[in-house]
Coordinates of C-alpha atoms in Angstrom, one line a residue:
Chain A
X234 CA -49.6 36.6 -63.4
X235 CA -48.4 40.0 -62.4
X236 CA -44.7 40.4 -61.7
X237 CA -43.6 42.0 -58.5
X238 CA -42.3 45.4 -59.5
X239 CA -43.9 47.2 -56.7
X240 CA -44.4 46.2 -53.1
X241 CA -47.6 46.3 -51.1
X242 CA -45.9 49.0 -48.9
X243 CA -45.4 51.2 -52.0
X244 CA -49.1 50.7 -53.0
X245 CA -50.2 51.8 -49.6
X246 CA -47.9 54.8 -49.7
X247 CA -49.3 55.7 -53.1
X248 CA -52.9 55.7 -52.0
X249 CA -52.1 57.8 -48.9
X250 CA -49.8 60.4 -50.3
X251 CA -51.0 60.2 -54.0
X252 CA -47.6 59.7 -55.7
X253 CA -44.8 57.3 -56.1
X254 CA -41.3 57.5 -57.7
X255 CA -39.7 54.3 -58.9
X256 CA -36.1 55.2 -59.5
X257 CA -34.3 53.6 -62.5
X258 CA -37.2 51.3 -63.5
X259 CA -36.6 52.2 -67.2
X260 CA -32.9 53.2 -67.0
X261 CA -31.9 50.6 -69.6
X262 CA -34.5 51.9 -72.0
X263 CA -33.9 55.5 -71.9
X264 CA -31.9 55.6 -75.1
X265 CA -34.6 54.2 -77.4
X266 CA -37.3 56.1 -75.6
X267 CA -35.6 59.4 -76.2
X268 CA -35.0 58.6 -79.8
X269 CA -38.7 57.6 -80.3
X270 CA -39.8 60.8 -78.4
X271 CA -37.8 63.0 -80.8
X272 CA -39.0 61.0 -83.8
X273 CA -42.7 61.7 -82.9
X274 CA -42.1 65.5 -83.0
X275 CA -40.1 65.3 -86.2
X276 CA -42.7 63.2 -87.9
X277 CA -45.5 65.5 -86.7
X278 CA -43.5 68.5 -88.1
X279 CA -43.6 70.1 -84.7
X280 CA -40.6 72.4 -84.2
X281 CA -40.3 73.4 -80.5
X282 CA -39.2 77.0 -80.4
X283 CA -39.1 77.3 -76.6
X284 CA -41.6 80.1 -76.5
X285 CA -44.3 77.9 -75.1
X286 CA -44.8 74.2 -74.3
X287 CA -45.2 72.0 -77.4
X288 CA -47.7 69.1 -76.9
X289 CA -48.6 66.1 -78.9
X290 CA -51.5 64.0 -77.8
X291 CA -52.1 61.1 -78.0
X292 CA -48.4 60.4 -78.0
X293 CA -47.3 56.8 -77.5
X294 CA -49.8 55.8 -80.1
X295 CA -47.6 57.4 -82.7
X296 CA -44.9 54.7 -82.9
X297 CA -44.8 51.0 -82.5
X298 CA -42.1 51.0 -79.9
X299 CA -43.8 53.5 -77.7
X300 CA -47.2 51.8 -78.2
X301 CA -45.5 48.5 -77.0
X302 CA -45.1 50.1 -73.6
X303 CA -48.6 48.8 -73.0
X304 CA -47.2 45.3 -73.3
X305 CA -44.2 46.0 -71.1
X306 CA -44.2 43.8 -68.0
X307 CA -43.1 46.8 -65.8
X308 CA -46.1 48.9 -66.9
X309 CA -48.3 45.9 -66.6
X310 CA -47.1 45.1 -63.1
X311 CA -47.2 48.6 -61.6
X312 CA -50.5 49.6 -63.1
X313 CA -52.1 46.4 -62.1
X314 CA -51.0 46.8 -58.6
X315 CA -52.4 50.3 -58.4
X316 CA -55.6 49.9 -60.5
X317 CA -56.3 46.2 -60.9
X318 CA -55.2 43.9 -63.7
X319 CA -58.0 45.1 -66.0
X320 CA -56.9 48.7 -66.0
X321 CA -57.6 51.0 -68.9
X322 CA -55.1 52.8 -71.1
X323 CA -56.8 56.1 -71.9
X324 CA -54.4 58.4 -73.6
X325 CA -50.9 59.9 -73.5
X326 CA -49.1 63.1 -74.2
X327 CA -45.6 64.1 -75.1
X328 CA -44.3 67.5 -74.3
X329 CA -41.4 69.8 -74.8
X330 CA -42.0 71.9 -71.6
X331 CA -41.1 75.5 -71.5
X332 CA -41.2 77.6 -68.3
X333 CA -43.4 77.0 -65.3
X334 CA -46.4 74.9 -64.8
X335 CA -48.8 76.4 -62.3
X336 CA -50.4 74.5 -59.4
X337 CA -53.3 72.4 -60.7
X338 CA -55.0 69.0 -60.6
X339 CA -55.3 66.9 -63.7
X340 CA -58.4 65.7 -65.5
X341 CA -61.7 65.3 -63.8
X342 CA -62.2 66.2 -60.2
X343 CA -64.3 63.2 -59.1
X344 CA -64.0 60.3 -56.8
X345 CA -65.9 57.6 -58.6
X346 CA -63.1 56.3 -60.7
X347 CA -59.3 56.2 -60.0
X348 CA -57.2 57.9 -62.7
X349 CA -53.4 58.0 -62.6
X350 CA -50.6 59.3 -64.7
X351 CA -47.3 57.6 -65.5
X352 CA -44.6 60.3 -66.2
X353 CA -41.4 59.6 -68.0
X354 CA -38.9 62.5 -67.8
X355 CA -36.2 62.4 -70.4
X356 CA -34.0 65.1 -68.9
X357 CA -32.5 65.2 -65.4
X358 CA -34.5 67.8 -63.4
X359 CA -34.4 69.1 -59.9
X360 CA -36.3 71.7 -57.9
X361 CA -34.4 74.5 -59.7
X362 CA -34.8 73.1 -63.1
X363 CA -38.5 72.1 -63.5
X364 CA -38.8 68.9 -61.5
X365 CA -42.3 67.9 -60.6
X366 CA -43.6 69.2 -57.3
X367 CA -46.5 67.5 -55.6
X368 CA -48.5 68.3 -52.4
X369 CA -48.8 64.9 -50.6
X370 CA -52.3 64.0 -49.6
X371 CA -53.9 66.7 -51.6
X372 CA -55.7 64.1 -53.8
X373 CA -58.2 63.0 -51.1
X374 CA -61.3 64.8 -52.5
X375 CA -63.4 64.6 -49.4
X376 CA -60.7 66.1 -47.2
X377 CA -60.8 69.7 -46.0
X378 CA -57.1 70.0 -47.1
X379 CA -57.7 69.3 -50.8
X380 CA -60.8 71.6 -50.7
X381 CA -58.9 74.4 -49.2
X382 CA -56.0 74.0 -51.7
X383 CA -58.6 74.0 -54.5
X384 CA -60.0 77.3 -53.2
X385 CA -56.6 78.9 -52.8
X386 CA -55.1 77.8 -56.1
X387 CA -58.2 78.4 -58.4
X388 CA -59.0 81.7 -56.8
X389 CA -55.5 82.9 -57.7
X390 CA -55.4 81.2 -61.1
X391 CA -58.1 83.6 -62.2
X392 CA -55.5 86.4 -61.6
X393 CA -53.0 84.6 -63.8
X394 CA -50.3 84.4 -61.0
X395 CA -47.0 85.9 -61.8
X396 CA -45.7 86.8 -58.4
X397 CA -46.6 86.2 -54.8
X398 CA -50.2 85.2 -55.5
X399 CA -50.6 82.1 -53.4
X400 CA -51.1 83.1 -49.8
X401 CA -48.6 85.8 -50.3
X402 CA -46.1 83.4 -51.7
X403 CA -44.7 82.5 -55.1
X404 CA -45.5 79.1 -56.6
X405 CA -42.2 77.4 -55.7
X406 CA -42.6 78.6 -52.1
X407 CA -45.7 76.5 -51.5
X408 CA -45.0 73.6 -49.2
X409 CA -44.5 70.6 -51.4
X410 CA -42.3 67.6 -52.2
X411 CA -39.9 68.1 -55.1
X412 CA -39.4 64.9 -57.1
X413 CA -35.9 65.2 -58.6
X414 CA -35.7 62.8 -61.5
X415 CA -33.0 61.1 -63.6
X416 CA -34.0 59.7 -67.0
X417 CA -35.2 56.2 -66.4
X418 CA -37.2 57.0 -63.3
X419 CA -40.9 56.5 -63.4
X420 CA -43.0 59.0 -61.5
X421 CA -46.7 58.1 -60.9
X422 CA -49.4 60.3 -59.4
X423 CA -53.1 60.4 -59.0
X424 CA -54.9 62.9 -61.2
X425 CA -56.4 64.9 -58.3
X426 CA -53.0 65.4 -56.7
X427 CA -52.0 69.1 -56.8
X428 CA -48.7 69.4 -58.8
X429 CA -46.6 72.0 -60.6
X430 CA -43.1 72.7 -61.8
X431 CA -40.9 75.8 -61.5
X432 CA -37.6 77.1 -62.7
X433 CA -37.3 74.8 -65.7
X434 CA -35.6 75.4 -69.0
X435 CA -37.2 75.9 -72.4
X436 CA -36.8 72.4 -73.6
X437 CA -37.7 69.8 -71.0
X438 CA -38.8 66.5 -72.5
X439 CA -41.5 64.4 -70.9
X440 CA -44.2 62.0 -71.9
X441 CA -47.0 60.5 -69.9
X442 CA -49.5 57.7 -70.0
X443 CA -52.9 58.2 -68.5
X444 CA -54.6 55.1 -67.0
X445 CA -57.7 54.3 -65.0
X446 CA -59.2 51.4 -63.2
X447 CA -61.9 49.4 -65.1
X448 CA -65.0 51.7 -65.1
X449 CA -68.2 50.3 -63.8
X450 CA -71.3 50.6 -66.1
X451 CA -73.0 53.1 -63.7
X452 CA -70.0 55.4 -64.2
X453 CA -70.2 55.4 -67.9
X454 CA -70.6 59.2 -67.9
X455 CA -67.1 59.5 -66.5
X456 CA -65.7 57.2 -69.2
X457 CA -67.6 59.2 -71.8
X458 CA -66.2 62.5 -70.6
X459 CA -62.6 61.2 -70.6
X460 CA -62.8 59.5 -74.0
X461 CA -64.4 62.7 -75.5
X462 CA -61.1 64.4 -75.1
X463 CA -59.6 62.1 -77.7
X464 CA -62.4 61.4 -80.2
X465 CA -60.0 59.9 -82.7
X466 CA -59.5 57.0 -80.4
X467 CA -56.5 54.7 -80.5
X468 CA -54.2 54.9 -83.5
X469 CA -53.9 52.0 -86.0
X470 CA -50.2 51.8 -84.9
X471 CA -51.4 51.2 -81.3
X472 CA -54.1 48.7 -82.3
X473 CA -51.7 46.8 -84.6
X474 CA -49.0 46.7 -82.0
X475 CA -50.9 45.9 -78.9
X476 CA -52.2 42.4 -79.7
X477 CA -51.1 40.4 -76.8
X478 CA -51.8 40.7 -73.1
X479 CA -51.9 44.4 -73.2
X480 CA -55.0 44.4 -75.5
X481 CA -57.3 44.1 -72.5
X482 CA -56.3 47.6 -71.5
X483 CA -57.8 49.0 -74.7
X484 CA -61.0 46.9 -74.5
X485 CA -63.2 49.3 -72.6
X486 CA -62.1 52.4 -74.5
X487 CA -62.7 50.6 -77.8
X488 CA -66.1 49.3 -76.8
X489 CA -67.1 52.8 -75.9
X490 CA -65.8 54.3 -79.1
X491 CA -67.6 51.6 -81.1
X492 CA -70.8 52.3 -79.3
X493 CA -70.5 56.0 -80.2
X494 CA -70.0 55.2 -83.8
X495 CA -72.9 52.7 -83.9
X496 CA -75.2 55.3 -82.4
X497 CA -74.3 57.9 -85.1
Chain B
X217 CA -48.5 93.1 -34.9
X218 CA -51.2 90.8 -36.4
X219 CA -50.8 88.2 -39.1
X220 CA -52.1 89.1 -42.5
X221 CA -55.3 87.4 -43.7
X222 CA -53.2 85.5 -46.2
X223 CA -50.9 84.3 -43.4
X224 CA -53.9 83.2 -41.4
X225 CA -55.4 81.4 -44.4
X226 CA -52.0 79.7 -45.1
X227 CA -51.9 78.5 -41.5
X228 CA -55.4 77.2 -41.6
X229 CA -54.7 75.3 -44.9
X230 CA -51.2 73.9 -44.2
X231 CA -51.3 73.7 -40.4
X232 CA -48.2 75.7 -39.7
X233 CA -46.4 79.0 -40.4
X234 CA -42.8 80.0 -40.1
X235 CA -42.0 83.6 -39.2
X236 CA -38.3 84.1 -39.9
X237 CA -36.2 86.4 -37.7
X238 CA -39.2 87.8 -35.8
X239 CA -37.2 87.5 -32.5
X240 CA -33.7 87.8 -33.9
X241 CA -32.9 90.8 -31.7
X242 CA -34.0 88.9 -28.6
X243 CA -32.1 85.6 -29.0
X244 CA -29.3 86.5 -26.6
X245 CA -31.4 87.2 -23.6
X246 CA -33.9 84.5 -24.4
X247 CA -31.1 81.9 -24.5
X248 CA -29.6 83.2 -21.2
X249 CA -33.0 82.9 -19.6
X250 CA -33.5 79.4 -21.1
X251 CA -30.3 78.2 -19.5
X252 CA -31.4 79.6 -16.1
X253 CA -34.5 77.5 -15.9
X254 CA -33.1 74.0 -15.9
X255 CA -30.9 74.3 -12.8
X256 CA -34.0 75.4 -10.8
X257 CA -35.2 71.8 -10.4
X258 CA -33.6 68.5 -9.3
X259 CA -35.3 66.7 -12.2
X260 CA -33.8 68.9 -14.9
X261 CA -30.5 70.1 -13.5
X262 CA -28.3 67.6 -15.3
X263 CA -29.0 67.0 -19.0
X264 CA -26.8 64.0 -19.9
X265 CA -27.9 63.7 -23.5
X266 CA -29.2 60.2 -23.0
X267 CA -32.8 61.4 -23.3
X268 CA -34.9 64.6 -23.5
X269 CA -34.9 66.8 -20.5
X270 CA -38.0 68.8 -20.1
X271 CA -39.4 71.5 -17.8
X272 CA -43.1 72.1 -17.9
X273 CA -44.4 74.7 -17.4
X274 CA -41.4 76.5 -18.6
X275 CA -41.7 80.2 -19.3
X276 CA -43.6 80.4 -16.0
X277 CA -40.4 80.0 -14.1
X278 CA -38.8 83.3 -15.1
X279 CA -40.1 86.8 -15.0
X280 CA -38.6 87.8 -18.4
X281 CA -39.7 84.6 -20.1
X282 CA -43.2 84.9 -18.7
X283 CA -43.4 88.4 -20.1
X284 CA -43.3 86.9 -23.6
X285 CA -47.0 86.5 -23.1
X286 CA -47.2 90.3 -23.0
X287 CA -45.0 90.7 -26.1
X288 CA -46.9 92.4 -29.0
X289 CA -45.4 89.9 -31.5
X290 CA -46.6 86.9 -29.5
X291 CA -49.9 88.5 -28.8
X292 CA -50.3 89.4 -32.5
X293 CA -49.8 85.8 -33.5
X294 CA -52.1 84.5 -30.9
X295 CA -54.9 87.0 -31.5
X296 CA -54.8 86.4 -35.2
X297 CA -55.1 82.6 -35.0
X298 CA -57.1 82.2 -31.8
X299 CA -59.0 85.4 -31.1
X300 CA -58.4 88.2 -28.7
X301 CA -59.5 86.1 -25.7
X302 CA -57.2 83.2 -26.2
X303 CA -56.0 81.0 -23.3
X304 CA -52.4 80.5 -22.3
X305 CA -52.3 76.7 -21.7
X306 CA -48.7 75.8 -20.9
X307 CA -45.1 75.9 -22.1
X308 CA -42.3 73.5 -22.1
X309 CA -38.6 73.9 -22.3
X310 CA -36.4 71.1 -23.7
X311 CA -33.0 69.8 -24.2
X312 CA -33.8 67.4 -27.0
X313 CA -31.8 64.3 -27.7
X314 CA -32.1 62.1 -30.7
X315 CA -35.2 61.6 -32.9
X316 CA -38.8 62.6 -32.2
X317 CA -41.1 60.2 -34.1
X318 CA -44.2 61.3 -36.0
X319 CA -47.0 62.5 -33.7
X320 CA -49.5 65.3 -33.2
X321 CA -49.7 67.3 -30.0
X322 CA -52.3 67.9 -27.4
X323 CA -52.7 65.9 -24.3
X324 CA -56.4 65.4 -24.1
X325 CA -56.7 67.3 -27.3
X326 CA -58.4 66.0 -30.4
X327 CA -59.8 67.1 -33.8
X328 CA -63.1 68.1 -32.1
X329 CA -61.4 70.5 -29.7
X330 CA -61.1 74.1 -30.4
X331 CA -57.9 75.3 -32.0
X332 CA -54.7 74.9 -30.1
X333 CA -51.4 76.1 -31.4
X334 CA -47.8 75.8 -30.4
X335 CA -45.3 78.6 -30.8
X336 CA -41.8 77.1 -31.0
X337 CA -38.6 78.9 -30.2
X338 CA -35.5 77.1 -31.4
X339 CA -32.2 78.3 -29.8
X340 CA -29.9 76.3 -32.1
X341 CA -29.5 76.4 -35.9
X342 CA -31.1 73.2 -37.3
X343 CA -31.7 71.7 -40.7
X344 CA -33.2 68.4 -41.9
X345 CA -30.0 66.5 -41.0
X346 CA -29.7 68.0 -37.5
X347 CA -33.1 67.8 -35.9
X348 CA -35.1 70.5 -37.6
X349 CA -38.9 70.3 -37.2
X350 CA -40.7 68.4 -40.0
X351 CA -44.4 68.9 -40.5
X352 CA -46.9 67.2 -42.8
X353 CA -48.8 70.1 -44.4
X354 CA -52.5 69.8 -44.2
X355 CA -52.4 66.9 -41.8
X356 CA -54.2 68.9 -39.1
X357 CA -57.4 68.9 -41.1
X358 CA -60.2 66.4 -40.7
X359 CA -60.3 63.7 -43.3
X360 CA -58.9 60.4 -44.5
X361 CA -55.3 61.8 -44.9
X362 CA -55.3 62.8 -41.2
X363 CA -56.8 59.5 -40.2
X364 CA -54.2 57.4 -42.1
X365 CA -51.4 59.4 -40.6
X366 CA -52.9 59.0 -37.1
X367 CA -52.7 55.2 -37.7
X368 CA -49.0 55.7 -38.6
X369 CA -48.3 57.8 -35.5
X370 CA -49.7 55.3 -33.0
X371 CA -46.5 53.3 -32.9
X372 CA -43.0 54.6 -33.4
X373 CA -41.4 53.3 -36.5
X374 CA -44.8 52.3 -38.0
X375 CA -44.0 54.1 -41.3
X376 CA -41.6 51.3 -41.9
X377 CA -44.2 48.6 -41.3
X378 CA -46.9 50.5 -43.3
X379 CA -45.0 51.9 -46.2
X380 CA -41.5 50.4 -46.0
X381 CA -39.9 53.7 -45.3
X382 CA -38.1 55.2 -42.3
X383 CA -39.7 58.1 -40.4
X384 CA -37.2 60.5 -42.0
X385 CA -38.5 59.4 -45.4
X386 CA -42.1 60.3 -44.8
X387 CA -43.0 63.1 -47.2
X388 CA -42.9 66.3 -45.1
X389 CA -41.9 69.9 -45.1
X390 CA -38.5 70.4 -43.3
X391 CA -38.4 73.7 -41.5
X392 CA -34.8 74.7 -41.3
X393 CA -34.5 77.2 -38.5
X394 CA -32.2 79.9 -37.3
X395 CA -32.5 81.2 -33.7
X396 CA -34.9 84.1 -33.7
X397 CA -37.3 82.4 -36.1
X398 CA -40.7 81.4 -34.8
X399 CA -42.4 78.3 -35.9
X400 CA -46.1 78.1 -35.2
X401 CA -48.2 75.0 -35.8
X402 CA -51.6 73.5 -35.0
X403 CA -51.6 70.9 -32.3
X404 CA -53.2 68.5 -34.8
X405 CA -50.4 68.9 -37.4
X406 CA -48.2 65.8 -37.6
X407 CA -44.6 66.6 -36.9
X408 CA -41.3 65.0 -36.1
X409 CA -37.5 65.6 -36.0
X410 CA -34.7 63.3 -37.1
X411 CA -31.0 63.3 -37.1
X412 CA -30.5 65.8 -34.3
X413 CA -27.8 66.0 -31.7
X414 CA -28.1 65.3 -28.0
X415 CA -28.5 68.8 -26.6
X416 CA -30.9 70.8 -28.9
X417 CA -32.5 73.7 -27.1
X418 CA -36.1 74.6 -27.7
X419 CA -39.0 75.9 -25.8
X420 CA -42.7 76.3 -26.7
X421 CA -45.7 78.3 -25.7
X422 CA -49.0 76.5 -26.1
X423 CA -52.2 78.5 -26.6
X424 CA -55.8 77.7 -27.4
X425 CA -59.0 79.4 -28.1
X426 CA -61.3 80.6 -25.3
X427 CA -63.8 77.8 -24.6
X428 CA -67.5 78.3 -24.5
X429 CA -69.3 77.5 -21.2
X430 CA -70.7 74.2 -22.5
X431 CA -67.2 72.8 -23.4
X432 CA -65.3 73.6 -20.2
X433 CA -64.9 70.0 -19.3
X434 CA -62.9 69.5 -22.5
X435 CA -60.7 72.4 -21.7
X436 CA -60.1 71.1 -18.2
X437 CA -59.1 67.7 -19.7
X438 CA -56.7 69.5 -22.0
X439 CA -55.2 71.6 -19.1
X440 CA -54.9 68.6 -16.7
X441 CA -53.2 66.7 -19.5
X442 CA -50.4 69.2 -19.3
X443 CA -49.9 68.7 -15.5
X444 CA -47.0 66.3 -15.1
X445 CA -46.3 67.0 -11.4
X446 CA -48.4 67.8 -8.4
X447 CA -49.0 71.5 -7.6
X448 CA -51.4 73.9 -6.0
X449 CA -51.5 76.5 -8.8
X450 CA -51.8 75.6 -12.5
X451 CA -49.4 78.3 -13.7
X452 CA -45.8 78.8 -12.5
X453 CA -44.8 81.5 -10.0
X454 CA -43.5 84.2 -12.3
X455 CA -46.4 83.8 -14.7
X456 CA -48.8 84.6 -11.8
X457 CA -46.6 87.4 -10.5
X458 CA -48.1 90.2 -12.5
X459 CA -50.8 92.8 -12.3
X460 CA -51.0 93.1 -16.1
X461 CA -54.8 92.7 -16.8
X462 CA -54.1 91.5 -20.3
X463 CA -52.0 88.7 -19.2
X464 CA -54.4 87.7 -16.5
X465 CA -57.2 87.6 -19.0
X466 CA -55.3 84.8 -20.8
X467 CA -54.9 82.8 -17.6
X468 CA -58.3 83.2 -15.9
X469 CA -60.3 80.5 -17.8
X470 CA -58.0 77.7 -16.9
X471 CA -57.4 79.0 -13.4
X472 CA -61.2 78.9 -12.8
X473 CA -61.2 75.2 -13.7
X474 CA -58.3 74.2 -11.5
X475 CA -59.2 75.5 -8.1
X476 CA -58.7 72.0 -6.6
X477 CA -55.6 71.2 -8.6
X478 CA -53.6 70.0 -5.6
X479 CA -56.2 67.3 -5.0
X480 CA -56.7 66.5 -8.6
X481 CA -53.0 66.1 -9.2
X482 CA -52.4 63.9 -6.2
X483 CA -51.4 61.0 -8.4
X484 CA -48.5 63.0 -9.8
X485 CA -45.0 63.3 -8.4
X486 CA -43.8 66.5 -6.7
X487 CA -41.3 68.7 -8.6
X488 CA -38.3 69.5 -6.5
X489 CA -37.1 73.1 -6.7
X490 CA -33.4 73.5 -5.9
X491 CA -32.9 77.2 -5.5
X492 CA -34.9 80.2 -4.3
X493 CA -34.2 82.1 -7.6
X494 CA -37.3 83.9 -8.6
X495 CA -35.9 85.1 -11.9

């Protein structure tokens, strides 16, 4: 049974606008989450200098406590409501962000399979300090709006924008919703939603979990593409930790990885 | 003064554009003229604040306001977005009171129509808490996003039923405005205003593309949709009182479709002019 952590109204909102913020859903866990986050970087011997974003992926797979998020009833409830109870955990990343992140979509631009990102921000951020900005409704891939944005952003990305390169505007001037966050909030958005962040410091901590709905056999090419980004598969820590109800969220990924190994 | 190609592309993508301060040197006379229009009619002479008071057509009632249609700044915007042969459709002047729920504009207008735009002149300083215009960027474009929002806009307050949020919480761009700014948006862009006072002054000029011969029925539907009272001539007296060929060019297509307006508007009430002031 899935607990009610998210209402039907919120699910409808998410599908129309492409994002959702659940304030304070993890506010009682932010202490240990932050400790674990820091531990992963120390253990990986990654020293963030601030010159550029430092990234570790997969991320939650690195520790038992973070891996156990896949067994957490809040993750289970929210992801099930958005993707179905048999959703897949695909991968994760943890970052010390530095500077701006330009307007972009995540992952694959396709409409066969729903992919979403859960983002945990470990520092308070607002529009002037690197909060996530999203363009509501830009994830509808068949819509003219998303297509026009794609043309506008990617055309200018080639020029490596540094100034007023988007329709004569700078990145933070683009019409968007700024999602101010306090540690403990959960921000969720669809991969095709255009997003960015501006004005942030050199040491913003954030980690994400990438999830999808269960992928139909005819769309195996999509699964193959996504899994190819992380050929090492799930860590032993993850596999040894997630042994309960969360295990089903690894099943499809594991089956695919096994099939690849068997075919070698 | 034409918009740049980037501004036009921005408008076509997001469905609106804000032009800060473009009329800042004209706010004083425009406001005086605005105030002069409402006393002209019985129906608009006493704004109590209980509800919106509107005059339509609006700029047509005053010589100086009508001449905005000859102003190079307005012409530049219109030509850039609609082509040199655009039509002047109508204007409205308003004392707004309270909230305006989410909707798109265009009486008789729809996604299949040619482009129609609204140029909005706000005569009071407004922000998100005091009735500033909110728009949903990109909502003017055909697609599932527009269709879902259309569902929401059919009934006031439906955002609460659909998504559990008040209209003011719907994700949108709030366009804080200072008198002298111009806000331009596509008639299909969803927009609203929340939290405003009871006497917010604003008027608009509505324009559309020149319609081809095979679509004139649709243009006539759009034009008649803007008729809210019975009259002989589609445009107001001061709008017609010109020999400027450029202005007349922007009036002639709709005039040609409304030769029998008095008969066709027989179901509408008469508007009662109070004074002989010709502006």
